[in-house]
PDB file of C-alpha atoms in Angstrom:
ATOM      1  CA  GLY A  15      78.249  61.411  52.868  1.00  0.00           C
ATOM      2  CA  VAL A  16      77.116  60.304  56.306  1.00  0.00           C
ATOM      3  CA  GLY A  17      80.624  59.216  57.334  1.00  0.00           C
ATOM      4  CA  THR A  18      82.042  62.613  56.319  1.00  0.00           C
ATOM      5  CA  LEU A  19      79.358  64.431  58.311  1.00  0.00           C
ATOM      6  CA  ALA A  20      80.034  62.218  61.312  1.00  0.00           C
ATOM      7  CA  MET A  21      83.785  62.946  61.038  1.00  0.00           C
ATOM      8  CA  ILE A  22      83.167  66.716  60.801  1.00  0.00           C
ATOM      9  CA  TYR A  23      80.833  66.561  63.792  1.00  0.00           C
ATOM     10  CA  LEU A  24      83.341  64.559  65.868  1.00  0.00           C
ATOM     11  CA  LEU A  25      86.192  66.915  64.880  1.00  0.00           C
ATOM     12  CA  TYR A  26      83.996  69.816  65.967  1.00  0.00           C
ATOM     13  CA  ILE A  27      83.249  68.216  69.353  1.00  0.00           C
ATOM     14  CA  TRP A  28      86.754  66.861  70.012  1.00  0.00           C
ATOM     15  CA  ILE A  29      88.928  69.678  68.660  1.00  0.00           C
ATOM     16  CA  ILE A  30      87.132  72.838  67.582  1.00  0.00           C
ATOM     17  CA  LEU A  31      84.769  73.168  70.584  1.00  0.00           C
ATOM     18  CA  PRO A  32      87.560  72.754  73.204  1.00  0.00           C
ATOM     19  CA  ILE A  33      89.679  75.312  71.298  1.00  0.00           C
ATOM     20  CA  MET A  34      86.729  77.731  71.244  1.00  0.00           C
ATOM     21  CA  HIS A  35      86.279  77.264  75.031  1.00  0.00           C
ATOM     22  CA  MET A  36      89.995  77.959  75.476  1.00  0.00           C
ATOM     23  CA  GLN A  37      89.797  81.117  73.310  1.00  0.00           C
ATOM     24  CA  ARG A  38      86.795  82.425  75.286  1.00  0.00           C
ATOM     25  CA  GLY A  39      88.570  81.674  78.564  1.00  0.00           C
ATOM     26  CA  LEU A  40      91.718  83.473  77.399  1.00  0.00           C
ATOM     27  CA  ALA A  41      89.654  86.469  76.246  1.00  0.00           C
ATOM     28  CA  ARG A  42      87.930  86.667  79.649  1.00  0.00           C
ATOM     29  CA  MET A  43      91.293  86.362  81.400  1.00  0.00           C
ATOM     30  CA  ALA A  44      92.691  89.166  79.200  1.00  0.00           C
ATOM     31  CA  ALA A  45      89.704  91.286  80.291  1.00  0.00           C
ATOM     32  CA  HIS A  46      90.692  90.642  83.957  1.00  0.00           C
ATOM     33  CA  GLU A  47      87.786  88.278  84.601  1.00  0.00           C
ATOM     34  CA  PHE A  48      89.856  86.037  86.848  1.00  0.00           C
ATOM     35  CA  SER A  49      86.810  83.975  87.774  1.00  0.00           C
ATOM     36  CA  ALA A  50      86.815  82.448  84.259  1.00  0.00           C
ATOM     37  CA  ARG A  51      87.084  78.653  84.298  1.00  0.00           C
ATOM     38  CA  LEU A  52      86.944  76.091  81.511  1.00  0.00           C
ATOM     39  CA  PRO A  53      84.766  72.988  81.597  1.00  0.00           C
ATOM     40  CA  VAL A  54      86.833  69.810  81.928  1.00  0.00           C
ATOM     41  CA  GLU A  55      84.929  67.410  79.681  1.00  0.00           C
ATOM     42  CA  SER A  56      87.551  64.810  78.805  1.00  0.00           C
ATOM     43  CA  ASN A  57      90.669  63.027  80.033  1.00  0.00           C
ATOM     44  CA  ASP A  58      92.703  63.758  76.901  1.00  0.00           C
ATOM     45  CA  GLU A  59      95.128  66.579  76.094  1.00  0.00           C
ATOM     46  CA  PHE A  60      92.301  69.140  75.932  1.00  0.00           C
ATOM     47  CA  GLY A  61      91.108  68.066  79.384  1.00  0.00           C
ATOM     48  CA  ALA A  62      94.673  68.487  80.696  1.00  0.00           C
ATOM     49  CA  LEU A  63      94.826  71.929  79.049  1.00  0.00           C
ATOM     50  CA  ALA A  64      91.503  72.912  80.656  1.00  0.00           C
ATOM     51  CA  LEU A  65      92.747  71.729  84.089  1.00  0.00           C
ATOM     52  CA  GLY A  66      95.979  73.693  83.606  1.00  0.00           C
ATOM     53  CA  PHE A  67      94.024  76.772  82.551  1.00  0.00           C
ATOM     54  CA  ASN A  68      91.763  76.501  85.620  1.00  0.00           C
ATOM     55  CA  HIS A  69      94.775  76.099  87.912  1.00  0.00           C
ATOM     56  CA  MET A  70      96.410  79.162  86.328  1.00  0.00           C
ATOM     57  CA  ALA A  71      93.131  81.107  86.739  1.00  0.00           C
ATOM     58  CA  ASP A  72      92.995  80.157  90.445  1.00  0.00           C
ATOM     59  CA  GLU A  73      96.548  81.392  90.917  1.00  0.00           C
ATOM     60  CA  LEU A  74      95.939  84.644  89.038  1.00  0.00           C
ATOM     61  CA  GLN A  75      92.693  85.309  90.897  1.00  0.00           C
ATOM     62  CA  GLY A  76      94.461  84.833  94.233  1.00  0.00           C
ATOM     63  CA  LEU A  77      97.427  86.980  93.219  1.00  0.00           C
ATOM     64  CA  TYR A  78      95.214  89.716  91.792  1.00  0.00           C
ATOM     65  CA  GLY A  79      93.012  89.764  94.916  1.00  0.00           C
ATOM     66  CA  ASP A  80      96.107  89.952  97.122  1.00  0.00           C
ATOM     67  CA  LEU A  81      97.550  92.691  94.911  1.00  0.00           C
ATOM     68  CA  GLU A  82      94.331  94.731  95.154  1.00  0.00           C
ATOM     69  CA  ALA A  83      94.366  94.403  98.954  1.00  0.00           C
ATOM     70  CA  ARG A  84      98.021  95.457  99.107  1.00  0.00           C
ATOM     71  CA  VAL A  85      97.393  98.430  96.805  1.00  0.00           C
ATOM     72  CA  GLU A  86      94.460  99.527  99.000  1.00  0.00           C
ATOM     73  CA  GLN A  87      96.613  99.161 102.138  1.00  0.00           C
ATOM     74  CA  LYS A  88      99.477 101.140 100.586  1.00  0.00           C
ATOM     75  CA  THR A  89      97.012 103.810  99.405  1.00  0.00           C
ATOM     76  CA  ARG A  90      95.677 104.171 102.968  1.00  0.00           C
ATOM     77  CA  GLU A  91      99.236 104.346 104.322  1.00  0.00           C
ATOM     78  CA  LEU A  92     100.204 106.986 101.746  1.00  0.00           C
ATOM     79  CA  GLU A  93      97.078 109.031 102.525  1.00  0.00           C
ATOM     80  CA  LEU A  94      97.949 108.919 106.243  1.00  0.00           C
ATOM     81  CA  GLN A  95     101.568 109.877 105.552  1.00  0.00           C
ATOM     82  CA  ASN A  96     100.412 112.671 103.247  1.00  0.00           C
ATOM     83  CA  ARG A  97      98.078 113.975 105.953  1.00  0.00           C
ATOM     84  CA  GLU A  98     100.899 113.842 108.506  1.00  0.00           C
ATOM     85  CA  LEU A  99     103.309 115.622 106.144  1.00  0.00           C
ATOM     86  CA  THR A 100     100.704 118.273 105.367  1.00  0.00           C
ATOM     87  CA  THR A 101     100.153 118.816 109.101  1.00  0.00           C
ATOM     88  CA  LEU A 102     103.898 118.967 109.731  1.00  0.00           C
ATOM     89  CA  TYR A 103     104.425 121.419 106.870  1.00  0.00           C
ATOM     90  CA  ASP A 104     101.525 123.581 108.049  1.00  0.00           C
ATOM     91  CA  MET A 105     102.837 123.540 111.637  1.00  0.00           C
ATOM     92  CA  THR A 106     106.395 124.368 110.543  1.00  0.00           C
ATOM     93  CA  SER A 107     105.208 127.207 108.318  1.00  0.00           C
ATOM     94  CA  PHE A 108     103.076 128.609 111.115  1.00  0.00           C
ATOM     95  CA  LEU A 109     105.795 128.372 113.768  1.00  0.00           C
ATOM     96  CA  ASN A 110     108.257 130.180 111.493  1.00  0.00           C
ATOM     97  CA  GLN A 111     106.031 133.257 111.324  1.00  0.00           C
ATOM     98  CA  PRO A 112     106.791 136.106 113.704  1.00  0.00           C
ATOM     99  CA  CYS A 113     104.101 136.400 116.392  1.00  0.00           C
ATOM    100  CA  ASP A 114     103.670 136.783 120.134  1.00  0.00           C
ATOM    101  CA  VAL A 115     103.698 133.755 122.456  1.00  0.00           C
ATOM    102  CA  GLU A 116      99.927 133.650 122.991  1.00  0.00           C
ATOM    103  CA  SER A 117      99.182 133.800 119.237  1.00  0.00           C
ATOM    104  CA  MET A 118     101.788 131.120 118.584  1.00  0.00           C
ATOM    105  CA  CYS A 119     100.345 128.856 121.292  1.00  0.00           C
ATOM    106  CA  ARG A 120      96.761 129.442 120.111  1.00  0.00           C
ATOM    107  CA  GLY A 121      97.697 128.671 116.476  1.00  0.00           C
ATOM    108  CA  PHE A 122      99.654 125.588 117.524  1.00  0.00           C
ATOM    109  CA  LEU A 123      96.761 124.347 119.689  1.00  0.00           C
ATOM    110  CA  LYS A 124      94.236 124.880 116.896  1.00  0.00           C
ATOM    111  CA  ARG A 125      96.354 122.872 114.457  1.00  0.00           C
ATOM    112  CA  VAL A 126      96.856 120.014 116.922  1.00  0.00           C
ATOM    113  CA  MET A 127      93.132 119.949 117.742  1.00  0.00           C
ATOM    114  CA  ASP A 128      92.241 119.924 114.026  1.00  0.00           C
ATOM    115  CA  ARG A 129      94.691 117.088 113.352  1.00  0.00           C
ATOM    116  CA  PHE A 130      93.247 114.900 116.104  1.00  0.00           C
ATOM    117  CA  ASP A 131      89.612 116.065 115.854  1.00  0.00           C
ATOM    118  CA  ALA A 132      89.753 117.181 119.493  1.00  0.00           C
ATOM    119  CA  ASP A 133      86.818 118.971 121.103  1.00  0.00           C
ATOM    120  CA  GLY A 134      88.984 120.857 123.562  1.00  0.00           C
ATOM    121  CA  GLY A 135      92.568 121.446 124.512  1.00  0.00           C
ATOM    122  CA  SER A 136      95.010 123.609 126.385  1.00  0.00           C
ATOM    123  CA  ILE A 137      98.661 124.533 126.373  1.00  0.00           C
ATOM    124  CA  ARG A 138     100.175 124.697 129.826  1.00  0.00           C
ATOM    125  CA  THR A 139     103.526 125.783 131.161  1.00  0.00           C
ATOM    126  CA  LEU A 140     105.354 124.359 134.132  1.00  0.00           C
ATOM    127  CA  ASP A 141     106.470 126.898 136.719  1.00  0.00           C
ATOM    128  CA  PRO A 142     110.194 127.081 137.627  1.00  0.00           C
ATOM    129  CA  SER A 143     109.627 125.089 140.830  1.00  0.00           C
ATOM    130  CA  GLY A 144     108.144 122.223 138.805  1.00  0.00           C
ATOM    131  CA  GLU A 145     105.080 122.070 141.060  1.00  0.00           C
ATOM    132  CA  LYS A 146     102.390 124.038 139.203  1.00  0.00           C
ATOM    133  CA  LEU A 147     100.918 123.981 135.701  1.00  0.00           C
ATOM    134  CA  HIS A 148      99.550 127.232 134.262  1.00  0.00           C
ATOM    135  CA  ILE A 149      97.159 127.409 131.301  1.00  0.00           C
ATOM    136  CA  VAL A 150      98.583 129.701 128.621  1.00  0.00           C
ATOM    137  CA  VAL A 151      95.741 129.195 126.111  1.00  0.00           C
ATOM    138  CA  SER A 152      92.757 126.889 125.830  1.00  0.00           C
ATOM    139  CA  GLU A 153      90.055 126.056 123.291  1.00  0.00           C
ATOM    140  CA  GLY A 154      86.784 124.238 123.849  1.00  0.00           C
ATOM    141  CA  LEU A 155      87.146 123.850 127.609  1.00  0.00           C
ATOM    142  CA  PRO A 156      84.163 124.744 129.805  1.00  0.00           C
ATOM    143  CA  VAL A 157      84.721 128.023 131.675  1.00  0.00           C
ATOM    144  CA  ASP A 158      84.563 126.366 135.118  1.00  0.00           C
ATOM    145  CA  LEU A 159      87.159 123.753 134.086  1.00  0.00           C
ATOM    146  CA  GLU A 160      89.487 126.423 132.700  1.00  0.00           C
ATOM    147  CA  GLU A 161      89.116 128.509 135.863  1.00  0.00           C
ATOM    148  CA  SER A 162      89.653 125.565 138.237  1.00  0.00           C
ATOM    149  CA  GLU A 163      92.722 124.360 136.335  1.00  0.00           C
ATOM    150  CA  HIS A 164      94.218 127.758 135.474  1.00  0.00           C
ATOM    151  CA  CYS A 165      96.939 127.130 138.034  1.00  0.00           C
ATOM    152  CA  MET A 166      97.057 123.639 139.487  1.00  0.00           C
ATOM    153  CA  ASP A 167      99.393 121.149 141.144  1.00  0.00           C
ATOM    154  CA  VAL A 168     101.326 118.969 138.733  1.00  0.00           C
ATOM    155  CA  GLN A 169     100.193 115.847 140.621  1.00  0.00           C
ATOM    156  CA  ALA A 170      96.483 116.769 140.315  1.00  0.00           C
ATOM    157  CA  CYS A 171      95.941 115.626 136.718  1.00  0.00           C
ATOM    158  CA  LEU A 172      97.098 113.477 133.854  1.00  0.00           C
ATOM    159  CA  CYS A 173      98.648 116.513 132.137  1.00  0.00           C
ATOM    160  CA  GLY A 174     101.024 116.751 135.088  1.00  0.00           C
ATOM    161  CA  GLN A 175     101.806 113.047 134.753  1.00  0.00           C
ATOM    162  CA  ALA A 176     102.793 113.603 131.126  1.00  0.00           C
ATOM    163  CA  VAL A 177     104.986 116.561 132.060  1.00  0.00           C
ATOM    164  CA  GLY A 178     106.589 114.660 134.938  1.00  0.00           C
ATOM    165  CA  GLN A 179     107.383 111.615 132.807  1.00  0.00           C
ATOM    166  CA  GLY A 180     108.242 113.563 129.663  1.00  0.00           C
ATOM    167  CA  VAL A 181     106.047 111.283 127.554  1.00  0.00           C
ATOM    168  CA  VAL A 182     102.752 111.419 125.706  1.00  0.00           C
ATOM    169  CA  VAL A 183      99.921 110.103 127.874  1.00  0.00           C
ATOM    170  CA  ILE A 184      96.724 108.869 126.241  1.00  0.00           C
ATOM    171  CA  HIS A 185      93.838 108.022 128.539  1.00  0.00           C
ATOM    172  CA  ASP A 186      90.487 106.765 127.240  1.00  0.00           C
ATOM    173  CA  PHE A 187      87.847 107.338 129.927  1.00  0.00           C
ATOM    174  CA  ARG A 188      85.432 105.029 128.094  1.00  0.00           C
ATOM    175  CA  LYS A 189      87.722 102.032 128.673  1.00  0.00           C
ATOM    176  CA  THR A 190      89.071 102.788 132.130  1.00  0.00           C
ATOM    177  CA  GLN A 191      87.599 104.938 134.839  1.00  0.00           C
ATOM    178  CA  PRO A 192      89.859 107.771 136.023  1.00  0.00           C
ATOM    179  CA  SER A 193      91.495 106.966 139.374  1.00  0.00           C
ATOM    180  CA  ARG A 194      90.332 110.289 140.795  1.00  0.00           C
ATOM    181  CA  GLU A 195      87.816 112.918 139.827  1.00  0.00           C
ATOM    182  CA  LEU A 196      89.584 114.615 136.953  1.00  0.00           C
ATOM    183  CA  GLY A 197      88.151 117.882 135.691  1.00  0.00           C
ATOM    184  CA  CYS A 198      88.282 116.811 132.038  1.00  0.00           C
ATOM    185  CA  ALA A 199      86.387 113.581 132.817  1.00  0.00           C
ATOM    186  CA  LYS A 200      83.774 115.499 134.847  1.00  0.00           C
ATOM    187  CA  ALA A 201      83.402 117.958 131.934  1.00  0.00           C
ATOM    188  CA  GLY A 202      82.371 115.083 129.655  1.00  0.00           C
ATOM    189  CA  PHE A 203      85.536 114.581 127.644  1.00  0.00           C
ATOM    190  CA  ARG A 204      85.864 110.928 126.592  1.00  0.00           C
ATOM    191  CA  ALA A 205      89.636 110.820 126.267  1.00  0.00           C
ATOM    192  CA  LEU A 206      92.738 112.809 127.074  1.00  0.00           C
TER     193      LEU A 206
END
């Protein structure tokens, strides 16, 4: 009687209970609860199994966390690429429509400003001598700025620098003060 009950109780503690812990841990792991860990209560085979399970859970939790971060990064990259492709497609479709130069420049400027969330912008042409820039169209520029820069020396602004070098020039007035009084900086624009 009592010996049999003691044996059943010991079998429950030594074998059945550790197996039940293992089953619960496996069920949690299957449900993507990678924080699941088993109690290590002995130095026998079940203790070694629990340690192995916990090590595997650590590895899976790390891999899953890294995978989630990589998926989020790739999703952001794909969203950016999709936005760029949409902009490129929109720009190409627009530029392939027949229209006069001013309408084409105004449509192009609007699309560029929308893409970069710009408050103002202009499209300028360089005269044949290479010394003057002329505003063809502008959006969001104060009237006095547009009038003062309607026809200006290439060397008088950063737009001329970009034309002269044939590169994109980005200038953040919040980080560096303009070397001279530039009309766009005086007008309150934070970057060019």
